[in-house]
Every structure is written in C-alpha cells, then in structure tokens.
Tab-separated table of C-alpha atoms in Angstrom:
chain	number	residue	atom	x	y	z
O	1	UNK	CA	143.115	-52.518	129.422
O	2	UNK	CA	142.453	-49.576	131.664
O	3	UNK	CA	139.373	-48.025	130.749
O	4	UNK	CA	139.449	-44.353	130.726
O	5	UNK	CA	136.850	-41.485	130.214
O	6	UNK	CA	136.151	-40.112	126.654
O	7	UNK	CA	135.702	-36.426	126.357
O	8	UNK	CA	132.101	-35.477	127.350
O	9	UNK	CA	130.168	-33.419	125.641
O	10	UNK	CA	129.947	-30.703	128.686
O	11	UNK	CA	133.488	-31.117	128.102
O	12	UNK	CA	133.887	-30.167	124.578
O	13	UNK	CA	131.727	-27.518	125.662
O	14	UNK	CA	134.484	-26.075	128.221
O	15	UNK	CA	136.157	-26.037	125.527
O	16	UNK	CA	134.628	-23.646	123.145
O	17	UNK	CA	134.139	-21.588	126.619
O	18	UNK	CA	138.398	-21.102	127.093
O	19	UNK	CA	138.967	-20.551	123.397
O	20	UNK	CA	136.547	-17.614	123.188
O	21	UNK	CA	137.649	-16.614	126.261
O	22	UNK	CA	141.432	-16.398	125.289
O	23	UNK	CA	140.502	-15.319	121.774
O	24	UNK	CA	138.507	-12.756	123.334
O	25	UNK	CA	140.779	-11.320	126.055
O	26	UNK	CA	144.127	-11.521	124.144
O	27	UNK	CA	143.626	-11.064	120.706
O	28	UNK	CA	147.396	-10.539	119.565
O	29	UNK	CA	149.181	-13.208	121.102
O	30	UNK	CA	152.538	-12.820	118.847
O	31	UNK	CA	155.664	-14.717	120.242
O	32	UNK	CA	157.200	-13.313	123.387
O	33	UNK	CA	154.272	-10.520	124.151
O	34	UNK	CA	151.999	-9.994	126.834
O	35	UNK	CA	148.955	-11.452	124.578
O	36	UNK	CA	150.766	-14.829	124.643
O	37	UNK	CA	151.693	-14.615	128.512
O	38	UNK	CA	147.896	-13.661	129.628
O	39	UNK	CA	146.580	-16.535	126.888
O	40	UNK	CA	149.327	-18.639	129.224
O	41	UNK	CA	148.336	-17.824	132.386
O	42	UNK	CA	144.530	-18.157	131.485
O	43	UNK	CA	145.624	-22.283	130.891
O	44	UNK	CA	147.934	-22.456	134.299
O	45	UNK	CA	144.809	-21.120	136.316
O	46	UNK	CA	142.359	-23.352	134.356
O	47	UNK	CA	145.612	-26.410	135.149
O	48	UNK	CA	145.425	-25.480	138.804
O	49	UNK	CA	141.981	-26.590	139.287
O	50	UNK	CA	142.828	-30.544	137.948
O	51	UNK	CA	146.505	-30.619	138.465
O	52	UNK	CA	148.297	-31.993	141.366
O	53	UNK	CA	151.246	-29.991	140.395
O	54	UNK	CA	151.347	-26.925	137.879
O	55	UNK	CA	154.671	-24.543	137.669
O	56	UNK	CA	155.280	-21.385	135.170
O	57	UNK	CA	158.783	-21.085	134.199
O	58	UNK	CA	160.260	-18.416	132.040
O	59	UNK	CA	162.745	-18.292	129.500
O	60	UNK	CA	164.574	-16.015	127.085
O	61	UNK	CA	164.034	-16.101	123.455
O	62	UNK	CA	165.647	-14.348	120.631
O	63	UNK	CA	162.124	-12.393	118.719
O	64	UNK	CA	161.717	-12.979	114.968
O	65	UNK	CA	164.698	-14.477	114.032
O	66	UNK	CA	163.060	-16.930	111.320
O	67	UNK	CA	160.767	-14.160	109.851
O	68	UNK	CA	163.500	-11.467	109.605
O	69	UNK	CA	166.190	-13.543	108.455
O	70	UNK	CA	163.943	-15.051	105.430
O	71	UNK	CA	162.543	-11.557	104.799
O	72	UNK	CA	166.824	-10.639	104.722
O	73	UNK	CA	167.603	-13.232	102.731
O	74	UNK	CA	164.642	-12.682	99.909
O	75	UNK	CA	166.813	-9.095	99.780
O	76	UNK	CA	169.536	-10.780	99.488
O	77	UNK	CA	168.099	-12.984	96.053
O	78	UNK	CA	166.725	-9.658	94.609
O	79	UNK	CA	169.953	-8.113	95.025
O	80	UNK	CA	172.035	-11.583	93.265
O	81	UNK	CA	169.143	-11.122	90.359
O	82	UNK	CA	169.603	-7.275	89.518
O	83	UNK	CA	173.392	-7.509	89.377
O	84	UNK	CA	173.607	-10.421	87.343
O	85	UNK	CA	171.606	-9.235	84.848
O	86	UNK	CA	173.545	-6.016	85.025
O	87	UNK	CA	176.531	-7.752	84.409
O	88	UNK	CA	175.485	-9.928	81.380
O	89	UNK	CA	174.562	-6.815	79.799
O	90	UNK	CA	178.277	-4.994	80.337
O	91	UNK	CA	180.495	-8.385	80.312
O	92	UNK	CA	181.620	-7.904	83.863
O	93	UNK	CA	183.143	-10.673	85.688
O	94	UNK	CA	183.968	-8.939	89.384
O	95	UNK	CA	179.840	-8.247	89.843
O	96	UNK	CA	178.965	-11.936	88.570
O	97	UNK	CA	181.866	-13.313	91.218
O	98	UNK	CA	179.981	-11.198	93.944
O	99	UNK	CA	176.807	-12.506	92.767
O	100	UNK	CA	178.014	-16.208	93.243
O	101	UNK	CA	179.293	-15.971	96.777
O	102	UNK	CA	176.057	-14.344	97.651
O	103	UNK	CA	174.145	-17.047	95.976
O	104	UNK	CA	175.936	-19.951	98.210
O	105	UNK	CA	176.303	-17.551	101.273
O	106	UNK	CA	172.386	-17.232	100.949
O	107	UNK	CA	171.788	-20.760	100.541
O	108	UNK	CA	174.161	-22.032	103.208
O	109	UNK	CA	171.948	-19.774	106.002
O	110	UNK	CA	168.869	-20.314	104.647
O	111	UNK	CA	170.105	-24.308	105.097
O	112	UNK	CA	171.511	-23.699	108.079
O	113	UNK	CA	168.343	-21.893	109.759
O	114	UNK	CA	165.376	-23.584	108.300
O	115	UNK	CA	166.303	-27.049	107.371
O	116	UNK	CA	168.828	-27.234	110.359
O	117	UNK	CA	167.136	-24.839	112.894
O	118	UNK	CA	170.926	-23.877	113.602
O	119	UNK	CA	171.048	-21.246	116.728
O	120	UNK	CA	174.116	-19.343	116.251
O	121	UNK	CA	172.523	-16.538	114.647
O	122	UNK	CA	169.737	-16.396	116.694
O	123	UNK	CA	171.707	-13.692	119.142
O	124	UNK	CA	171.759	-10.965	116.143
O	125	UNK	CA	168.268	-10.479	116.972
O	126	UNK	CA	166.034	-9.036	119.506
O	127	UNK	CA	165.811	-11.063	122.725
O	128	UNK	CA	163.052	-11.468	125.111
O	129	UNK	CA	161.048	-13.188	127.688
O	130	UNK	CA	158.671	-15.584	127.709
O	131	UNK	CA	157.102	-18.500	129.704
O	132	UNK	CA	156.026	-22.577	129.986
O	133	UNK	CA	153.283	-23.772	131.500
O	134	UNK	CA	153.313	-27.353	132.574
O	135	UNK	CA	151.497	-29.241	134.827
O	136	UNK	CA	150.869	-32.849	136.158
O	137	UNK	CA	148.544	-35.468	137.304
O	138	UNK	CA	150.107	-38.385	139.532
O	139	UNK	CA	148.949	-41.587	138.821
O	140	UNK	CA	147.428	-44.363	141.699
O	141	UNK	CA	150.797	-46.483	142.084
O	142	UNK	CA	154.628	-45.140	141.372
O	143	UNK	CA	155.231	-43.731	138.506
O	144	UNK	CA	156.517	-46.078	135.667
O	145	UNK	CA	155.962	-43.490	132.776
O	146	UNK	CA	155.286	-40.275	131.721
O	147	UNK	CA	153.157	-38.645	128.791
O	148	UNK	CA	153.604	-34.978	128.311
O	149	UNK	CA	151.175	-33.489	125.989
O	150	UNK	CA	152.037	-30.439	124.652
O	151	UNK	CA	150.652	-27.092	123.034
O	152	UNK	CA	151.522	-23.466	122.335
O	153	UNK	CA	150.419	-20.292	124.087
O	154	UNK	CA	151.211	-18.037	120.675
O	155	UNK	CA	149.800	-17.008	117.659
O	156	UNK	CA	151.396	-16.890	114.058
O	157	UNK	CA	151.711	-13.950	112.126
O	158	UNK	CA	148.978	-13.156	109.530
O	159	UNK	CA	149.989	-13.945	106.064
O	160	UNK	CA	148.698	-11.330	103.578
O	161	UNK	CA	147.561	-13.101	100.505
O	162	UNK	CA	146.375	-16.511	101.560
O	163	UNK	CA	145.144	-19.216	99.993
O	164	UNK	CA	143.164	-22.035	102.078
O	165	UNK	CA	144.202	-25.945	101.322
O	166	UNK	CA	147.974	-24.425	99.516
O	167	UNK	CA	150.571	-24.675	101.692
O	168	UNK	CA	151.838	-20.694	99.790
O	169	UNK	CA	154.862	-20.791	102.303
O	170	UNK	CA	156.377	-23.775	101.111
O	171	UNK	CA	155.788	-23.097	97.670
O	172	UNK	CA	157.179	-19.552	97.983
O	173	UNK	CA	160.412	-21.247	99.866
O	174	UNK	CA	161.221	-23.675	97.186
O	175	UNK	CA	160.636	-21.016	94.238
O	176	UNK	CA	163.156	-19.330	96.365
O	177	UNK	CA	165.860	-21.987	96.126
O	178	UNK	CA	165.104	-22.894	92.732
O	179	UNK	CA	165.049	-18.953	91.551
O	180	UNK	CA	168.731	-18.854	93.903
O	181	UNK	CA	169.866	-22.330	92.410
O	182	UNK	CA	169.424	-21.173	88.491
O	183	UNK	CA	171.228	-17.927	89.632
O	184	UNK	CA	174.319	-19.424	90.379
O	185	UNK	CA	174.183	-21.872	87.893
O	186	UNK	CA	174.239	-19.546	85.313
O	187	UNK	CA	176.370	-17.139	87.218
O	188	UNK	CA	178.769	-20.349	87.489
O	189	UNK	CA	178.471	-21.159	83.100
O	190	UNK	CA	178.573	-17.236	82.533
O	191	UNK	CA	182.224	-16.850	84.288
O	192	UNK	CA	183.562	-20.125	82.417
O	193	UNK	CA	182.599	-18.629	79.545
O	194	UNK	CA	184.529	-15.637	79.661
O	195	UNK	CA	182.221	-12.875	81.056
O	196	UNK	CA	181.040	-12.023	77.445
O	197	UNK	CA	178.785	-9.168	76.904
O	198	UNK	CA	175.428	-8.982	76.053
O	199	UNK	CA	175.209	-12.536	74.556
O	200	UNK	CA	171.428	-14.415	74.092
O	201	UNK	CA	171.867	-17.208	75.890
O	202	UNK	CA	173.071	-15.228	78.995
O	203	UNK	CA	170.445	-12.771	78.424
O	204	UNK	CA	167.743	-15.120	78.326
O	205	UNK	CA	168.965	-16.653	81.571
O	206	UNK	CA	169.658	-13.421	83.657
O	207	UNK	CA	166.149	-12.350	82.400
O	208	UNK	CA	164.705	-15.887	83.533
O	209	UNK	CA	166.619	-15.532	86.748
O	210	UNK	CA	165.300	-11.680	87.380
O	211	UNK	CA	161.667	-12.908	87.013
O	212	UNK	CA	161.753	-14.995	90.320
O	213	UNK	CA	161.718	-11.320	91.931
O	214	UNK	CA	157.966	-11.737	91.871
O	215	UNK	CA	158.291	-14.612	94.500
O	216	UNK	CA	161.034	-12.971	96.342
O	217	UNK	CA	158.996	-9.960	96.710
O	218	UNK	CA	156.355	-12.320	97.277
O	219	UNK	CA	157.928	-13.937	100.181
O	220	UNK	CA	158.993	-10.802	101.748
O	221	UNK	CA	155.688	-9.185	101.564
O	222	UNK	CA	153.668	-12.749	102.514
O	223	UNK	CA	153.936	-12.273	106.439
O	224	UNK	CA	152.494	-9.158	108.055
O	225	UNK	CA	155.154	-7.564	109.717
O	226	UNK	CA	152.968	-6.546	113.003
O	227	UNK	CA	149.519	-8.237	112.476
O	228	UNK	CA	148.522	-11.594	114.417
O	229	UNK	CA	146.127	-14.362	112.968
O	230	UNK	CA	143.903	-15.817	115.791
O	231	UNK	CA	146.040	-19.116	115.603
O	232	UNK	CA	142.568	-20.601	116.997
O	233	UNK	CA	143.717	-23.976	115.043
O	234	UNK	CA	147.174	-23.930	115.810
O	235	UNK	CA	147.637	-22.680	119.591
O	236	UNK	CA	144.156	-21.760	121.409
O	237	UNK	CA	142.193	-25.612	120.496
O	238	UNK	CA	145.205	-27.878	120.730
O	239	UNK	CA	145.752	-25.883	124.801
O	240	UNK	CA	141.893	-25.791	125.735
O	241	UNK	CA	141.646	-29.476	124.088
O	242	UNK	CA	144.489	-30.670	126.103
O	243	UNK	CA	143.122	-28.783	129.629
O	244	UNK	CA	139.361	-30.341	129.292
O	245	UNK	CA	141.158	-33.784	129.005
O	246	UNK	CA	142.895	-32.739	132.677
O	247	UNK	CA	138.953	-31.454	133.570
O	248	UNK	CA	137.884	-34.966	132.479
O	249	UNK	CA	140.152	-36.625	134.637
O	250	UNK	CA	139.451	-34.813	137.317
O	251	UNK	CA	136.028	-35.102	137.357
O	252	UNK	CA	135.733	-38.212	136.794
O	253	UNK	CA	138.714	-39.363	139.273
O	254	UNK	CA	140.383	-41.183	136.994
O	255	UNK	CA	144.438	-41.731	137.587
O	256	UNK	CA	146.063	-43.810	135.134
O	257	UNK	CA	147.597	-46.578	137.366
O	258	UNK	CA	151.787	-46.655	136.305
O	259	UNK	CA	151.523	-43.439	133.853
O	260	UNK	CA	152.282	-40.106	135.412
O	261	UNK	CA	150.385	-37.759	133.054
O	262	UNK	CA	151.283	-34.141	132.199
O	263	UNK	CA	150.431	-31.424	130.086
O	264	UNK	CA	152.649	-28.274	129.313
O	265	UNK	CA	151.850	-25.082	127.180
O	266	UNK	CA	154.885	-24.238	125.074
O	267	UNK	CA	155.521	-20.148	124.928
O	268	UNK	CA	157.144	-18.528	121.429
O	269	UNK	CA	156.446	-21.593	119.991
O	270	UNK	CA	156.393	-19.583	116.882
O	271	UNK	CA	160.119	-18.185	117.104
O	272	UNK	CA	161.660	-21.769	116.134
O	273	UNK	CA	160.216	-23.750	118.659
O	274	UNK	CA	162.240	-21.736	121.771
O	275	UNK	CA	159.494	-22.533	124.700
O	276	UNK	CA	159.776	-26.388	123.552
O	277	UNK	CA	163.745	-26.039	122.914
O	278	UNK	CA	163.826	-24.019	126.416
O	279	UNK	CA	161.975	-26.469	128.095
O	280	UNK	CA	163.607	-30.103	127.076
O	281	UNK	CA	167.043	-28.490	127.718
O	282	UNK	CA	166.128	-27.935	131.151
O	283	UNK	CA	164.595	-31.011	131.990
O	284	UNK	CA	166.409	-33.056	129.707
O	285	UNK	CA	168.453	-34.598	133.616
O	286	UNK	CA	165.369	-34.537	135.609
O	287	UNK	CA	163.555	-36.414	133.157
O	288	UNK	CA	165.295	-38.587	132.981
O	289	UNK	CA	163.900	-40.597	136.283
O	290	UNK	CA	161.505	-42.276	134.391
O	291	UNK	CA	160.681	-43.023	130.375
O	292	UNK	CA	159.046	-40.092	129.148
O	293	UNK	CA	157.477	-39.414	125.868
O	294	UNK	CA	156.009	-36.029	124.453
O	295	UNK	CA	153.229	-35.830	122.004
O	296	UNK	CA	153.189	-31.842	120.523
O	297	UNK	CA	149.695	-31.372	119.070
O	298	UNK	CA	149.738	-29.322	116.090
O	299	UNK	CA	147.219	-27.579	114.085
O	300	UNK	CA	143.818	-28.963	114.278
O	301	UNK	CA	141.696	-28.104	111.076
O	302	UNK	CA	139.535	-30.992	110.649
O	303	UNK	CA	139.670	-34.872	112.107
O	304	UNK	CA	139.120	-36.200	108.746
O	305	UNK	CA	142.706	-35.906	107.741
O	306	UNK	CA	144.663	-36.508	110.819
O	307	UNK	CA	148.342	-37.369	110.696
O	308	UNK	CA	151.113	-38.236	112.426
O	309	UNK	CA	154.856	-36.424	112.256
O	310	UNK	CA	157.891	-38.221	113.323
O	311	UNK	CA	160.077	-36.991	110.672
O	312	UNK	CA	161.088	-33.442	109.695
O	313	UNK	CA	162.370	-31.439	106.743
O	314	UNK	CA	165.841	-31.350	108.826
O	315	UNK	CA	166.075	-35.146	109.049
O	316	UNK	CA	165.474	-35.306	112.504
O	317	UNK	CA	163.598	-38.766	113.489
O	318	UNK	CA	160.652	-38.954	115.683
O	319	UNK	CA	160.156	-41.687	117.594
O	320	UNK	CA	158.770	-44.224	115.390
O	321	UNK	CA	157.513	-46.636	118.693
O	322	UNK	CA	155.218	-43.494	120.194
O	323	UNK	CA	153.926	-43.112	116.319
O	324	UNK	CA	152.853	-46.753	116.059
O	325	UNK	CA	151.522	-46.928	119.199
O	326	UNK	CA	149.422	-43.518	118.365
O	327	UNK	CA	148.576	-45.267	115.081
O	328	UNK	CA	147.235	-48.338	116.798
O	329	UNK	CA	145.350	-46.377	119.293
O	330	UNK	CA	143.614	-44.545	116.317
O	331	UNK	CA	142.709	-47.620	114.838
O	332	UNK	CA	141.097	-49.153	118.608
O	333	UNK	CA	138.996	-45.446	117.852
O	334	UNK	CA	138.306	-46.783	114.697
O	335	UNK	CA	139.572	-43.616	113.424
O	336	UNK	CA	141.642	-42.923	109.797
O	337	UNK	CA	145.111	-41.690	110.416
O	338	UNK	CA	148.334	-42.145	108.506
O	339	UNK	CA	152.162	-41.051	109.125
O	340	UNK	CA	153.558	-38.104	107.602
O	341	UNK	CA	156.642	-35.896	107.130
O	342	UNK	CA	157.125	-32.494	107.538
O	343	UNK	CA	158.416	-31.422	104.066
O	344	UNK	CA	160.315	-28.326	104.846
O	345	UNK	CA	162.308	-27.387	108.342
O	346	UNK	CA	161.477	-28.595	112.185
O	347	UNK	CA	158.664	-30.073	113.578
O	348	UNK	CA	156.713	-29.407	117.060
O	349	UNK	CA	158.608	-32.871	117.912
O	350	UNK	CA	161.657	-31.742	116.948
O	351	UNK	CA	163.515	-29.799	120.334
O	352	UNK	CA	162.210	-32.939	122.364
O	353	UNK	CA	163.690	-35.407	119.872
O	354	UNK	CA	167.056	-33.696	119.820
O	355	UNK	CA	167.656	-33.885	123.301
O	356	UNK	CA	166.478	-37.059	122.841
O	357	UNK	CA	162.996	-37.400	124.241
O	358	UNK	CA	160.756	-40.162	122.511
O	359	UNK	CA	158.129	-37.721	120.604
O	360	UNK	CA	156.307	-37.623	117.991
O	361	UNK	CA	153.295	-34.804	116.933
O	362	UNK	CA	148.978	-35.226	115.929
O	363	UNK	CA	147.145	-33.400	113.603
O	364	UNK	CA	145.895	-32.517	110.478
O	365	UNK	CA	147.879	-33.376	107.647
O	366	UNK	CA	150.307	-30.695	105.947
O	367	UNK	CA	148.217	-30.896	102.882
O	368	UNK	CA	144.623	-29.541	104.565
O	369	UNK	CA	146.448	-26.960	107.030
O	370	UNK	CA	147.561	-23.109	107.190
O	371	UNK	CA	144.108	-21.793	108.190
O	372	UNK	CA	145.804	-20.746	111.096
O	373	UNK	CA	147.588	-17.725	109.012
O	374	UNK	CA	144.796	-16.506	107.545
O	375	UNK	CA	141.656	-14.281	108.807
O	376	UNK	CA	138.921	-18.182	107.683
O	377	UNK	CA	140.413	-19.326	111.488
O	378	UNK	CA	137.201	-18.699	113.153
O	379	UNK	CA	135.932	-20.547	116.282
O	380	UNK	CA	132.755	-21.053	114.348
O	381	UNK	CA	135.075	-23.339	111.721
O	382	UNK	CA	135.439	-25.813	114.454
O	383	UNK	CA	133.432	-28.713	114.738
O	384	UNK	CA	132.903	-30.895	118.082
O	385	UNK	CA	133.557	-34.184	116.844
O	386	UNK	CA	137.491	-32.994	115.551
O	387	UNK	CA	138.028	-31.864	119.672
O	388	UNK	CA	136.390	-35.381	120.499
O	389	UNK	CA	138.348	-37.377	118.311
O	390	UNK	CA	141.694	-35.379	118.804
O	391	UNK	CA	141.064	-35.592	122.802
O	392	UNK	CA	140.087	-39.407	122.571
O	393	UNK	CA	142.979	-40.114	120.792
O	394	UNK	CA	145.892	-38.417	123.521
O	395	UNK	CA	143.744	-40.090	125.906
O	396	UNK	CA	143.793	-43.727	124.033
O	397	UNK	CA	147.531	-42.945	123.508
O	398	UNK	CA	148.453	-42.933	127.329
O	399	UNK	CA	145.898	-45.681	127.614
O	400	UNK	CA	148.664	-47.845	125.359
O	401	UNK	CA	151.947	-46.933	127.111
O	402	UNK	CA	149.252	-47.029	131.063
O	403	UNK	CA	149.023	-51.100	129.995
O	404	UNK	CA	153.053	-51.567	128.402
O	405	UNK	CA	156.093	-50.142	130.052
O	406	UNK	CA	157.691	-47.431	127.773
C-alpha cells in the first residue's frame, strides 16, 4: 500500500488559521455575492501555493430559487386552508374546486423542485454570477485515476428559531405535505358529498386543515430573508480541511503514484447545488480521459457520527463502489462510520452522479447536523481530532483507489 502523510498537527493548525481568516474577512458569504467570491479566492491563492494546476471559472446561477419558491408555495397552503374552510361554512363547490387544483398544483412543484431538483423554473428568478475553484496535483507516473474532493465557498441562510440536534426543516417540510395532503383529501370527500353547508364532519376537518397555518407560517418565517449563518461547519472547515491536505502533500512531497488528485471549491452551492451542477456539465467530456470519482464533503459537526451519502431524497444513486471503498478505508482508520440517506431532496453527490460521475459525500450524519443554520456554529465548537479524522479519511480514500484501478 502506498503510505501517505496523515494531517499534522501544524497542519490542523493552518487550518483554524484560514477559517478565521475567511470567517473574519467575509462574514456574509450568501450564494452568488461578493462574500462567497473573496471566501473563494482566499482558497485559489492558498491552492496556488501546493497545486500544480489551479483555474477559477465562473458560472451563472439563478439566486434563491429554492428559498423563494418554498416561501411561495407555504402562501400558496395558507391560501388552500382559508378558502376551504370558507367554503365548508357557505356550501360552495367552485372555491373547494379551486382549492383542489391548488393543492396538486402545489404539490406537483414542490415534487418537482425539491425531491426532483427540476430546473425549468429556475429562470423565473434572479440570475447571477458566481465562480469554481479547482485545482490539481499530478501524480509520479501517468495518470490512471482521479479523486476530486470537493467543498463549498457559501454560507446558508440563518434560520430564525433553531433548534440544535432537530433537523426543524425537514420536519416543517413534511408537516407541509401532510397539512397539503389532508387538504385535498377532504377537499376531494367534501365535493363527493355534495358541497353541503356547514356540516360537523367538514367543519372539524377544514378547522384541522386551517391549523397547519402555524407550520406554514412557520416555514415561511424559518429562513432569514437577508441574514447569513457563518456556515463554519458546512462550507469554511470542509474548504480549509481539504487545502491543508494539498499543504500536506506538498510539504511533505508526496505524489500518489497512478492517482491524479484534485480539489475544487463549489460556488452557490446553496442555490441547489449550481457551482457543482455548473461544474460536472462542463467537464462531464473532458473527464472523461480517465475514471474519475468525486467525494463532496458535507457538514462537519463532530467525527463521532460520521456518515456516508450515496442515496438522496430524489432517488438518485451514489456510487455504491466509492462508498465501500470509503467505508473500508474508515475501518483501516479504525474509525466508526456507517451509510446513510439523505431523507428529503438532493445531495452534495447528486449533480456529479447525474451526469454520471462515480460520487458519493462524508460527514456527519443527518441526525447530529444543522448547526450550520444557526448562530452555536462557532470556530471554538470545532475540535482537532474531527479535522484529523475527516482529513485522514479523504486521504485513506485516494490511498484505496492509488493501489486498485477505478
């Protein structure tokens, strides 16, 4: 087996140093602003100084599209709510047919968008610019391989009431489609059985159904409309985590011998994945030359609950070889890891696996996350050994496919 350099810990140290440095320096670093480009730019000239090759290539992105469109669509289910109860009350059958076609049209977008990232409504929103980072270490002979490892340059928004260890989004989003189901269920009984007026049992349900405007209201006031969190978990340690590994190589001189080994910084990460969508769409020919897999690292909390995505809410498939051969590596560390699905919508693996990349993501499970939306993501939080063991294992990983052709 090749035997390649662990993190150090002057290493983990330069770490700490580029996180405080971005968190200090650009604050807000919301999808598709200058906060995310600078935080960008900081990595590429930190890249240039252990990279044989690093490029910065920018892209167009359509700005908020998932947050406005749920925010719409919670509108929409308060709407549906108020008139049927209005119309259960005067017997009327026009408002209750109105209220069903707005009950599937909600559902079918809210499918459409968040289970099957679908783009065609992404051009109703604001577009603009943003960039990649990637860059590359060669390795001693010709290439046979290549690992990308991937991060993001941007920050989530800040969600307002915020629990730590509940993932509140995805509860919020399935009250949602329960609250929008039982609407048009009983809108559905309610017009078979004659539009009657002011009956109990279609009381009871409109007033059951209008209730669930707490957790629409809920879900349109949860994300701060403006305000960024840090992302220090999700964006800033994953990046300087992934540039000290390039540092380590470097300074150590270590090439891995067949495995040409990359690294690229993912911008608007948070606007449905368009710097990773951007980026395999281009390059989805040109790399193409040689097996290449992609390993997105995703929010990195604690190292005590790591995990392993290769399957999303969507249905898209990972690649199941790169997660066993993670999963292996992890267990060389002697480190606890298990394989997990993301339970709602796409995955950091997601635009590589569509356009048919082998990919799969690391980090902590979707049951210990979302400090990354709330004001608890401090730099103090993070402890050493969760960069070691994170780092160790993306290095142990390329160590796998270095020794076994792709």
């Amino acid at each position: 087996m090749t035997i390649t350099p662990k993190l150090s810990s002057e290493n983990i140290d330069y770490v700490f140093s580029v996180a405080g440095r971005i968190l200090s320096e650009s604050s807000e670093r919301l999808p598709s602003t200058p906060g995310e480009a600078y935080s960008a730019r900081l990595i590429l000239n930190e890249l240039k100084k252990y990279c044989d090759e690093t490029s910065e290539e920018s892209f167009t992105t359509h700005l908020r599209v998932g947050t406005l469109l749920l925010k719409i669509l919670c509108v929409f289910l308060c709407i549906s709510a108020i008139i049927f109860k209005a119309s259960t009350i005067k017997g009327s059958v026009v408002p209750v047919c109105i209220c069903t076609v707005l009950s599937v049209l909600i559902f079918s977008i809210f499918a459409y968008k968040f289970f099957f990232d679908g783009k065609v409504l992404d051009s109703l929103f604001p577009k603009r610019m943003s960039i990649n980072v990637f860059a590359k270490r060669y390795s001693h002979s010709k290439a046979q391989n290549r690992v990308v490892l991937v991060a993001r340059a941007d920050a989530p928004k800040k969600q307002r009431f915020f629990l730590y260890k509940t993932n509140l989004t995805t509860v919020l989003l399935a009250l949602c489609v329960l609250g929008n189901t039982l609407t048009f269920i009983s809108c559905i009984l309610y017009l078979f059985s004659g539009a009657p007026e002011n009956t109990p049992i279609f009381n009871f349900l409109s007033s059951v159904s209008l209730l669930f405007l707490i957790f629409y209201l809920a879900a349109i006031l949860l994300v701060h409309p403006t305000k960024a969190a840090s992302g220090l978990s999700s964006s800033i340690i994953p990046a300087a985590t992934i540039t000290a590994i390039m540092k380590q190589m470097d300074e150590n001189n270590f090439r891995y011998n067949q495995t040409e080994f990359c690294c690229l910084i993912v911008g608007s990460e948070y606007s449905n994945h368009a710097g990773a969508y951007a980026f395999s769409l281009k390059h989805k020919k040109l790399m193409r030359d040689i097996p290449t897999v992609f390993i997105p690292v995703e929010e990195l909390t604690t190292s005590k609950n790591l995990a392993i995505f290769f399957k999303d809410g969507s249905g898209n498939e990972g690649s199941k070889d790169t997660a066993n051969i993670m999963f292996d590596a992890c267990e060389n560390l002697e480190l606890k890891i298990h394989k997990e699905n993301t339970i709602i919508g796409t995955s950091s693996f997601t635009p590589f696996t569509v356009h048919h990349f082998a990919s799969c993501s690391l980090g902590t499970s979707k049951k210990y996350i979302n400090k990354c939306f709330s004001s608890k993501d401090l730099l103090s939080n993070v402890s050493r050994k969760t960069i070691f063991d994170a780092a160790n294992i993306l290095i142990e990983t390329t160590n796998y496919y270095d020794n076994a052709r792709l």
